[in-house]
PDB file of C-alpha atoms in Angstrom:
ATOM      1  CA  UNK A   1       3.154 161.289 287.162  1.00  0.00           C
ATOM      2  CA  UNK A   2      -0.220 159.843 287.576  1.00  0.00           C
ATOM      3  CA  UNK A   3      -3.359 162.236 287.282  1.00  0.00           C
ATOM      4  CA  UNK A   4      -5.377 159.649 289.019  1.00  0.00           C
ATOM      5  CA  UNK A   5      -2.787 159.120 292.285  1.00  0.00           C
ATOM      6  CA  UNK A   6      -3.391 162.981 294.226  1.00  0.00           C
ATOM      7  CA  UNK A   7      -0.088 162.476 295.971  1.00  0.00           C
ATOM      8  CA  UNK A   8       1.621 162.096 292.528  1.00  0.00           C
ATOM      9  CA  UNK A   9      -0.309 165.229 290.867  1.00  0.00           C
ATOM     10  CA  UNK A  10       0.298 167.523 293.542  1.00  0.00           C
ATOM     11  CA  UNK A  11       4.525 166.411 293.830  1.00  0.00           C
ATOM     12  CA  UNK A  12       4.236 167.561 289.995  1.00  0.00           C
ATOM     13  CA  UNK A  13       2.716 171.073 290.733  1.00  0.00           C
ATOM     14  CA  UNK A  14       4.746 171.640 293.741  1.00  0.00           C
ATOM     15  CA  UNK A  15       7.887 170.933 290.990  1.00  0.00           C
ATOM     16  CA  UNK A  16       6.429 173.878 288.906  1.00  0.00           C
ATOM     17  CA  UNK A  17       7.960 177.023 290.260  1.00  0.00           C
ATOM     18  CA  UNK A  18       4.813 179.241 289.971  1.00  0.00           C
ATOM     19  CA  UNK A  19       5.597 182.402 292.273  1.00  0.00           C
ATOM     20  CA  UNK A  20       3.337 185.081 291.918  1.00  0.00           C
ATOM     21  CA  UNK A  21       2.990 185.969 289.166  1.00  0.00           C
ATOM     22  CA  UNK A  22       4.560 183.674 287.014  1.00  0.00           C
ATOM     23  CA  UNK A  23       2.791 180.282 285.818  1.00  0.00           C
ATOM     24  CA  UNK A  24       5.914 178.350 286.085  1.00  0.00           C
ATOM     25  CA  UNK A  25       4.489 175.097 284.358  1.00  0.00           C
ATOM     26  CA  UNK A  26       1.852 174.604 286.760  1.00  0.00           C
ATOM     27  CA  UNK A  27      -1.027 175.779 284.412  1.00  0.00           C
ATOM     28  CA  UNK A  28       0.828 173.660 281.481  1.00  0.00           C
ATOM     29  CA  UNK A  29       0.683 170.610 283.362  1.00  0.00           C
ATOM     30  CA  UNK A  30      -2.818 171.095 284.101  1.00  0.00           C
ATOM     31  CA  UNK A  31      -3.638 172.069 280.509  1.00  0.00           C
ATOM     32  CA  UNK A  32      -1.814 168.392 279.289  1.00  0.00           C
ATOM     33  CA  UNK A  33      -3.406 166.673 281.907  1.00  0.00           C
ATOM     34  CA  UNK A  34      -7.088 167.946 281.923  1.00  0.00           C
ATOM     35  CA  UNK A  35      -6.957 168.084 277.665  1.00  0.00           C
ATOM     36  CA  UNK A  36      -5.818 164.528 277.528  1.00  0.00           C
ATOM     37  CA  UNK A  37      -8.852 163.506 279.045  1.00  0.00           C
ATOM     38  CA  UNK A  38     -11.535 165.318 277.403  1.00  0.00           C
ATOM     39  CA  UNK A  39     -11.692 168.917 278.943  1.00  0.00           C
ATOM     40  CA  UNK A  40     -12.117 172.162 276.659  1.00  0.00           C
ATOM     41  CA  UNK A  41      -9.120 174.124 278.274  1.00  0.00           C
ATOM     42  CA  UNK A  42      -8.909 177.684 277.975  1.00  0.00           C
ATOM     43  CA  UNK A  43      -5.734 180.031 278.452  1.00  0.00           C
ATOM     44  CA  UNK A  44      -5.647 183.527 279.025  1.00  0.00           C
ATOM     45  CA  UNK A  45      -3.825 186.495 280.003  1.00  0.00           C
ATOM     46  CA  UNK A  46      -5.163 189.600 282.194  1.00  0.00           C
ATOM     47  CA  UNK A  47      -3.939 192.580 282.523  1.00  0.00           C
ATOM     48  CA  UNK A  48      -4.530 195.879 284.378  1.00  0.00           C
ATOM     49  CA  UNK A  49      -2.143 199.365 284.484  1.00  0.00           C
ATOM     50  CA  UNK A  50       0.668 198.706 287.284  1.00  0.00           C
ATOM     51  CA  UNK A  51      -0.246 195.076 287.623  1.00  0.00           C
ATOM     52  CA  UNK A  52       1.639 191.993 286.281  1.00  0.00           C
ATOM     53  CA  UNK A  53      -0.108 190.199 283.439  1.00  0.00           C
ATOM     54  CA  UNK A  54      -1.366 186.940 284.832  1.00  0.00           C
ATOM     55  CA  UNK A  55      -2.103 183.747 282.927  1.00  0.00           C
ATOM     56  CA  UNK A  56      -5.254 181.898 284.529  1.00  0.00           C
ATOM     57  CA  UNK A  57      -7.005 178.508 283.081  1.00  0.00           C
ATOM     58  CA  UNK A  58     -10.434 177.569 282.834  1.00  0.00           C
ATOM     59  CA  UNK A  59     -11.388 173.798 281.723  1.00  0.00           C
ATOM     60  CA  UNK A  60     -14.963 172.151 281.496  1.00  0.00           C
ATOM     61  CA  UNK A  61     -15.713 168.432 280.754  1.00  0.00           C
ATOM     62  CA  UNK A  62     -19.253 168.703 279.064  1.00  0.00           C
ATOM     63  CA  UNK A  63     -21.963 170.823 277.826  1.00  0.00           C
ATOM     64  CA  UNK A  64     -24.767 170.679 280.015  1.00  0.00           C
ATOM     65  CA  UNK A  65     -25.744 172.263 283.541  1.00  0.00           C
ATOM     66  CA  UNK A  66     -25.211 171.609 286.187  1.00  0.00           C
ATOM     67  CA  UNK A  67     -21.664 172.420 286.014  1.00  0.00           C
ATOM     68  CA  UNK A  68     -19.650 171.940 289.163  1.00  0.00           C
ATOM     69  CA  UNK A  69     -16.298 173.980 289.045  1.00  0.00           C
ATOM     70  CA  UNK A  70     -13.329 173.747 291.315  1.00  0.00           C
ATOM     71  CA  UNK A  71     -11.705 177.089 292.119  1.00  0.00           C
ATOM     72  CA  UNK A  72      -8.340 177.899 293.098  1.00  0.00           C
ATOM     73  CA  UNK A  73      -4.907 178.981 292.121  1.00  0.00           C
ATOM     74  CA  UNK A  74      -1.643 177.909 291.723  1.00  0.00           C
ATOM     75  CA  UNK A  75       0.546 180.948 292.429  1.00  0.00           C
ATOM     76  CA  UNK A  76       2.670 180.709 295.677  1.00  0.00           C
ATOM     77  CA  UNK A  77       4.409 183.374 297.555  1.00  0.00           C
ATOM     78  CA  UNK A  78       8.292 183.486 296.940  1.00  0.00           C
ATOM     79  CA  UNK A  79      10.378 180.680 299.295  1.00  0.00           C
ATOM     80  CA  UNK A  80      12.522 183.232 301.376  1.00  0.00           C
ATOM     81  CA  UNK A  81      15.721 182.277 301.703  1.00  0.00           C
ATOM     82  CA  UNK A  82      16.661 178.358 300.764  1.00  0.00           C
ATOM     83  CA  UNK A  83      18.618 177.855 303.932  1.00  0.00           C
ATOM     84  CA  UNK A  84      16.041 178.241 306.100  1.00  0.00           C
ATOM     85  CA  UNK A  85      14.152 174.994 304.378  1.00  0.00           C
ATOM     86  CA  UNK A  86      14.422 172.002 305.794  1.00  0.00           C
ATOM     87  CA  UNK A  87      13.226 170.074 302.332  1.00  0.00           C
ATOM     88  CA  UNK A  88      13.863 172.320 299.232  1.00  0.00           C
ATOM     89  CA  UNK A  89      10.591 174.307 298.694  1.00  0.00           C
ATOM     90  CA  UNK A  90       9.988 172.992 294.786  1.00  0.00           C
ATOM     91  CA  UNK A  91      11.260 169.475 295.206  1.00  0.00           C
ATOM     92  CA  UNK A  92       8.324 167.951 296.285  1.00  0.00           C
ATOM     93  CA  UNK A  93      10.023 165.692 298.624  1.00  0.00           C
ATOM     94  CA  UNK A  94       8.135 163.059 301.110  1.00  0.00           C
ATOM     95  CA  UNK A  95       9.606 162.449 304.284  1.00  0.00           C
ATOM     96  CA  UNK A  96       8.068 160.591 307.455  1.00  0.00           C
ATOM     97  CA  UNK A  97       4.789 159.762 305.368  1.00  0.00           C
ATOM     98  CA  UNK A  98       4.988 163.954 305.224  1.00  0.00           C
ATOM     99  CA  UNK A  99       4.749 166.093 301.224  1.00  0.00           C
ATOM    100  CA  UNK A 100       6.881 168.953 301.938  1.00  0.00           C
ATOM    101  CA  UNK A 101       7.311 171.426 299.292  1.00  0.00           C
ATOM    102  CA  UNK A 102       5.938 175.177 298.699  1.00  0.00           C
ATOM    103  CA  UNK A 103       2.034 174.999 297.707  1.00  0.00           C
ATOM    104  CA  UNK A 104       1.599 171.855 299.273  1.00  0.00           C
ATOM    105  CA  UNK A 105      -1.293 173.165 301.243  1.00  0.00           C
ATOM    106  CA  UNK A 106      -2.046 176.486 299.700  1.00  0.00           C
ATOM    107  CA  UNK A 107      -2.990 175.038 297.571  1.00  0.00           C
ATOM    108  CA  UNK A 108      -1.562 172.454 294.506  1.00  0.00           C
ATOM    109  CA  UNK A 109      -2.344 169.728 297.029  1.00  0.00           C
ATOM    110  CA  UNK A 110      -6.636 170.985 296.767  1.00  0.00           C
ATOM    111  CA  UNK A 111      -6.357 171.164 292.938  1.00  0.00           C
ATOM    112  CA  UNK A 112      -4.416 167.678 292.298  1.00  0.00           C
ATOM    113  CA  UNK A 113      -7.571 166.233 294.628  1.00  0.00           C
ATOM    114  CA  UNK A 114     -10.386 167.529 292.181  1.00  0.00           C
ATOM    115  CA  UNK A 115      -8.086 166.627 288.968  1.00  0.00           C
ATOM    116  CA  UNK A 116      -7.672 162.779 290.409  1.00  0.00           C
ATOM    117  CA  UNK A 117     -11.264 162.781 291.549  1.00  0.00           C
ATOM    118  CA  UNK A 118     -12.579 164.282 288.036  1.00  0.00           C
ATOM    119  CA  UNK A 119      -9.783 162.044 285.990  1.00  0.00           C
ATOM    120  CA  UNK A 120     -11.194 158.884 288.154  1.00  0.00           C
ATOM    121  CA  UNK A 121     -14.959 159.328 287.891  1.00  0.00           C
ATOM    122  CA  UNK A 122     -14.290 160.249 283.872  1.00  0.00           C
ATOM    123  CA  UNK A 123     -12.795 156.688 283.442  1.00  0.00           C
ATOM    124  CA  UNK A 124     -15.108 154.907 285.514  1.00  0.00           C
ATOM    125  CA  UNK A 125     -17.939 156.302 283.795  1.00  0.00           C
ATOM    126  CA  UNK A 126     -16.388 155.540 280.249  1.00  0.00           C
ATOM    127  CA  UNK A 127     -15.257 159.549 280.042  1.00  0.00           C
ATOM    128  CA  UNK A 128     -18.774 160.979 280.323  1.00  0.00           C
ATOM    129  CA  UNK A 129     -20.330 162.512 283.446  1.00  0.00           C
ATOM    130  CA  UNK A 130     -24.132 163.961 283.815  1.00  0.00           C
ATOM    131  CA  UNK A 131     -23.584 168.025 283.822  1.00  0.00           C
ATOM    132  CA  UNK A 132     -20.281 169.113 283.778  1.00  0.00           C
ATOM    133  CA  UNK A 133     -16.837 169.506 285.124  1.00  0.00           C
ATOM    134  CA  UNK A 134     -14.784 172.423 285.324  1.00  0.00           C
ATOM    135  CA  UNK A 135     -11.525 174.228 286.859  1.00  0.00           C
ATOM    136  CA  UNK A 136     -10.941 177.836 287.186  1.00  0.00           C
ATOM    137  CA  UNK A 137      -7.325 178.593 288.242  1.00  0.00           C
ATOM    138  CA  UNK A 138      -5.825 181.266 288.440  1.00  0.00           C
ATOM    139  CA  UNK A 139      -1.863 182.549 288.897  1.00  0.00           C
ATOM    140  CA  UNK A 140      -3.176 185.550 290.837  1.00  0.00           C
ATOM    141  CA  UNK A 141      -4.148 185.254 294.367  1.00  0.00           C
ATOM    142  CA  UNK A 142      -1.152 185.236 296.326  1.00  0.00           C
ATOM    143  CA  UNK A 143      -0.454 188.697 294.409  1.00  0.00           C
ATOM    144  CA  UNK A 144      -2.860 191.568 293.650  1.00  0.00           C
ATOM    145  CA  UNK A 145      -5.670 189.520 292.779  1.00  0.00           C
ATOM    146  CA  UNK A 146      -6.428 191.655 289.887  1.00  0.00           C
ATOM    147  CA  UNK A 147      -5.779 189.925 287.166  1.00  0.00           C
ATOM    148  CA  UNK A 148      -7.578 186.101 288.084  1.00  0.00           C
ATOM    149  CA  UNK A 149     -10.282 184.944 288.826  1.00  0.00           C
ATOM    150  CA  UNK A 150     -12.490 188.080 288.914  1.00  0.00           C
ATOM    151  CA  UNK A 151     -11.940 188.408 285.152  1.00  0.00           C
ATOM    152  CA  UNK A 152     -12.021 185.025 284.181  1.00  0.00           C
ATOM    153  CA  UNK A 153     -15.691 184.842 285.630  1.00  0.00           C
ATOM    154  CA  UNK A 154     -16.170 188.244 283.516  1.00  0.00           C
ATOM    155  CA  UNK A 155     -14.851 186.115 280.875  1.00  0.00           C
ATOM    156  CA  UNK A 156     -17.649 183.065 281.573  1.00  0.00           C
ATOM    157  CA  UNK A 157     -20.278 185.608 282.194  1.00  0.00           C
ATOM    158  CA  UNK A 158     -19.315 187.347 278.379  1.00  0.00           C
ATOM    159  CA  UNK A 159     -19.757 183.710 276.871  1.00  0.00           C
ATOM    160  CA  UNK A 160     -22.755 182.881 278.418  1.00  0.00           C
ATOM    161  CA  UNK A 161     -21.539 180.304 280.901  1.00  0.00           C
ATOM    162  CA  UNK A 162     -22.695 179.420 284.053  1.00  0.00           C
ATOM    163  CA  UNK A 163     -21.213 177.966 287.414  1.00  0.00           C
ATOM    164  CA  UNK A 164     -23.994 175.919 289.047  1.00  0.00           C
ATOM    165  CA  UNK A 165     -21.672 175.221 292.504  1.00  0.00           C
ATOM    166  CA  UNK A 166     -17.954 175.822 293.068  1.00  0.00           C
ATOM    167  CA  UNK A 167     -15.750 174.170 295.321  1.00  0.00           C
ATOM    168  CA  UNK A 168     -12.789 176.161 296.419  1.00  0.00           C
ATOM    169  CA  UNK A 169     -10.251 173.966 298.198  1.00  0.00           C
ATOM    170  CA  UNK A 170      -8.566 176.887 300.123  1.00  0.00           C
ATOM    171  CA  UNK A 171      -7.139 175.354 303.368  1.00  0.00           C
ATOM    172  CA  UNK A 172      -8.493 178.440 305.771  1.00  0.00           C
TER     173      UNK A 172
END
């Protein structure tokens, strides 16, 4: 897998069975890729009485403002029944020039974007960029949307940090 080909990122989320509310590797893979280039990544765990604990990752490249975050989430709502997919909903298959597979829209294919842009401008500028970079994702909006990114930005707001613009690459 290639953080820098989008295509290639978002096959290797779509292979991380992530139903709500379970991370299913997705926020791993994102916490290899996005540490092995410089970002500060941050894991944590929400919870809430009658609510499923939720894991939910925050990463920032730099220090200084502005900081421009991507927001978005990669929990998916269960498959359904297998035989009634054409393409098998976690294998991330391409057919007819066409990425079938379930988040491929909603939305692994958004967040494998910003991670090739961010990975791409970070080696083309020699792994330095003028503000800073950041991704909040969360495992919890397909499900009660407790546990995500409401309390993560409690979370940024308890440690002083501040989103300067956000970019949420939901496809509606």
């Amino acid at each position: 897998m290639d953080p820098q080909d989008p295509v290639s990122m978002t096959q290797a989320l779509i292979r991380c069975p992530s139903v709500t509310p379970e991370e299913g590797g997705a926020l791993s893979l994102l916490e290899n890729v996005l540490g092995a280039y410089g970002f500060e990544v941050h894991r944590m765990t929400f919870s809430a009485p009658g609510t499923p604990d939720v894991e939910n990752l925050y990463a920032r490249h730099g220090l200084q403002g502005p900081n421009l975050c991507f927001a978005g989430h990669t929990d998916v709502v269960p498959p359904g029944p297998l035989s009634a997919w054409t393409h098998p909903p976690f294998a991330a298959q391409i057919h007819d020039g066409v990425l079938y597979g379930r988040g491929a829209v909603d939305m692994k294919g958004a967040i494998a974007c910003f991670v090739a842009a961010a990975v791409r401008v970070l080696k083309r500028r020699g792994g330095s960029v003028r503000g800073s970079l950041s991704l909040l994702i969360t495992g919890d909006e397909e499900g009660p949307s407790i546990n995500g990114t409401a309390k993560v930005l409690d979370w940024l707001a308890a440690r002083e940090e501040r989103l300067d613009a956000c970019v949420v690459g939901e496809p509606t």
